[in-house]
Each structure stands twice: as structure tokens, then as C-alpha cells.
Tab-separated table of C-alpha atoms in Angstrom:
chain	number	residue	atom	x	y	z
A	334	MET	CA	0.000	0.000	0.000
A	335	ALA	CA	1.335	3.432	-0.939
A	336	LYS	CA	1.879	5.985	1.777
A	337	ILE	CA	-0.385	9.033	1.985
A	338	ARG	CA	1.529	12.076	0.703
A	339	ILE	CA	0.922	14.912	3.148
A	340	GLY	CA	1.580	18.647	3.400
A	341	ILE	CA	1.063	20.669	6.565
A	342	LEU	CA	0.286	24.388	6.475
A	343	GLY	CA	0.876	26.091	9.807
A	344	GLY	CA	3.341	23.705	11.395
A	345	SER	CA	4.834	26.132	13.906
A	346	GLY	CA	1.887	26.397	16.290
A	347	TYR	CA	0.807	23.944	18.971
A	348	GLY	CA	-1.739	22.149	16.770
A	349	GLY	CA	0.710	21.843	13.896
A	350	ALA	CA	3.448	20.567	16.214
A	351	GLU	CA	1.272	17.855	17.723
A	352	LEU	CA	-0.004	16.852	14.306
A	353	LEU	CA	3.553	16.628	13.000
A	354	ARG	CA	4.638	14.539	16.006
A	355	ILE	CA	1.788	12.078	15.470
A	356	LEU	CA	2.296	11.817	11.712
A	357	LEU	CA	6.060	11.282	11.990
A	358	PHE	CA	5.324	7.959	13.682
A	359	HIS	CA	2.401	6.932	11.467
A	360	PRO	CA	3.438	4.056	9.190
A	361	ASP	CA	1.188	5.157	6.300
A	362	ALA	CA	2.121	8.855	6.318
A	363	GLU	CA	4.767	10.482	4.152
A	364	ILE	CA	5.149	14.140	5.109
A	365	ARG	CA	6.332	15.925	1.965
A	366	TRP	CA	6.598	19.358	3.587
A	367	VAL	CA	5.619	21.393	6.602
A	368	ALA	CA	5.127	25.123	6.104
A	369	ALA	CA	5.459	27.917	8.633
A	370	ARG	CA	5.509	31.457	7.329
A	371	GLU	CA	7.567	33.025	10.133
A	372	HIS	CA	9.933	30.073	10.527
A	373	ALA	CA	10.627	29.197	6.883
A	374	GLY	CA	14.180	27.912	6.593
A	375	LYS	CA	14.460	26.888	10.249
A	376	ARG	CA	14.815	23.272	11.313
A	377	VAL	CA	11.655	21.900	12.905
A	378	GLU	CA	13.568	20.968	16.080
A	379	GLU	CA	14.625	24.623	16.538
A	380	VAL	CA	11.002	25.637	16.881
A	381	HIS	CA	9.774	22.424	18.537
A	382	PRO	CA	12.496	21.124	20.857
A	383	ASN	CA	10.314	18.106	21.703
A	384	LEU	CA	11.039	16.860	18.162
A	385	LEU	CA	14.812	17.013	18.651
A	386	ARG	CA	16.492	14.126	16.782
A	387	ILE	CA	13.127	12.838	15.574
A	388	THR	CA	13.081	14.573	12.180
A	389	PRO	CA	15.603	16.404	10.022
A	390	MET	CA	12.785	18.420	8.399
A	391	THR	CA	13.007	22.146	7.808
A	392	PHE	CA	10.021	24.477	7.628
A	393	CYS	CA	9.310	25.842	4.175
A	394	ALA	CA	7.325	28.830	3.016
A	395	ALA	CA	3.790	27.900	2.043
A	396	PRO	CA	3.731	26.661	-1.546
A	397	GLU	CA	1.218	28.068	-3.978
A	398	PRO	CA	-2.052	26.177	-3.361
A	399	GLY	CA	-2.309	25.177	-7.015
A	400	GLY	CA	1.115	23.570	-6.782
A	401	CYS	CA	-0.003	20.886	-4.334
A	402	THR	CA	-0.942	18.348	-6.986
A	403	GLU	CA	1.691	15.851	-5.771
A	404	LEU	CA	-0.143	15.536	-2.444
A	405	ASP	CA	-3.007	13.330	-1.353
A	406	LEU	CA	-3.830	15.333	1.757
A	407	VAL	CA	-3.192	18.782	3.223
A	408	PHE	CA	-3.629	19.542	6.903
A	409	LEU	CA	-4.402	23.156	7.754
A	410	ALA	CA	-3.252	24.296	11.197
A	411	LEU	CA	-3.710	27.960	10.397
A	412	PRO	CA	-5.028	30.867	12.472
A	413	HIS	CA	-8.780	31.421	12.468
A	414	GLY	CA	-10.085	32.721	9.159
A	415	GLU	CA	-7.107	31.773	6.978
A	416	ALA	CA	-8.286	28.332	5.877
A	417	MET	CA	-11.305	29.817	4.116
A	418	SER	CA	-9.036	31.597	1.648
A	419	VAL	CA	-6.672	28.631	1.094
A	420	VAL	CA	-9.070	25.735	0.514
A	421	PRO	CA	-10.761	27.045	-2.664
A	422	LYS	CA	-7.324	27.409	-4.321
A	423	LEU	CA	-6.224	23.819	-3.684
A	424	PRO	CA	-6.459	21.273	-6.503
A	425	PRO	CA	-9.739	19.317	-6.365
A	426	THR	CA	-7.821	16.032	-6.069
A	427	VAL	CA	-6.283	17.014	-2.710
A	428	ARG	CA	-8.203	16.146	0.440
A	429	VAL	CA	-8.175	18.720	3.232
A	430	ILE	CA	-8.366	18.381	6.990
A	431	ASP	CA	-8.776	21.739	8.712
A	432	LEU	CA	-7.802	21.949	12.375
A	433	SER	CA	-9.295	25.420	12.777
A	434	GLY	CA	-12.936	26.314	13.186
A	435	ASP	CA	-13.306	27.807	9.721
A	436	PHE	CA	-15.395	24.967	8.310
A	437	ARG	CA	-17.281	23.852	11.401
A	438	LEU	CA	-20.871	22.883	10.855
A	439	GLN	CA	-23.267	25.534	12.059
A	440	ARG	CA	-26.248	23.264	12.779
A	441	ALA	CA	-26.309	19.986	14.712
A	442	GLU	CA	-28.856	18.618	12.217
A	443	THR	CA	-26.289	18.847	9.431
A	444	TYR	CA	-23.898	16.678	11.414
């Protein structure tokens, strides 16, 4: 079985850090990149000391949403309100999991 190719937008915050920690140990996950606007170019362990010696990854700047065609899944760990502007620009073949409240259901009946 092929691994799920994953990108993470907003990897420098608490939610992004915990998500990254979990996915690094998931046998079916292949993290292609983790983006953090303010920390682009820094090693992940510099920002998240709890990941010291667990990953050699470096934060990148967020890629253009249309350029995510090599991914199966994008996690959004962005500040409130930012996911709404990113999701419509992503390729339709990429699944999205949003950790923010931007796409929460408004009515219990819909759930």
C-alpha cells in the first residue's frame, strides 16, 4: 500500500506541532513538507524542541495552493479565518483536513 503524501500548512503552532509529532510515527504517512511562514528555513527541532532528533525536516514557506498536486492530503493548522481563503485554491484532487474552526458545521442537524 502506498503511503499518503501529506503537506502541513501552519506547522509552527501547537496544533501543527502535535499533528507533526503524530504523523512522523504513522506508518502510512509520508510528510512531503511542513510550512510555517515566520519560521521558513528553520529546522523543525529549533522551533519544537520536543522533536529534537526525531526529524531532520526544515520548515518551508507555504507553496502556492495550485502547486499541491503531488499531495493526497493537506492539513491546515492555520489561524482562524485563513483556511477559508486557502481551501478554494487547492487542486480538487487534494483532500483537506482543517484543524481550525473555519469549516465547522453551524447546525447539529447537518452533522
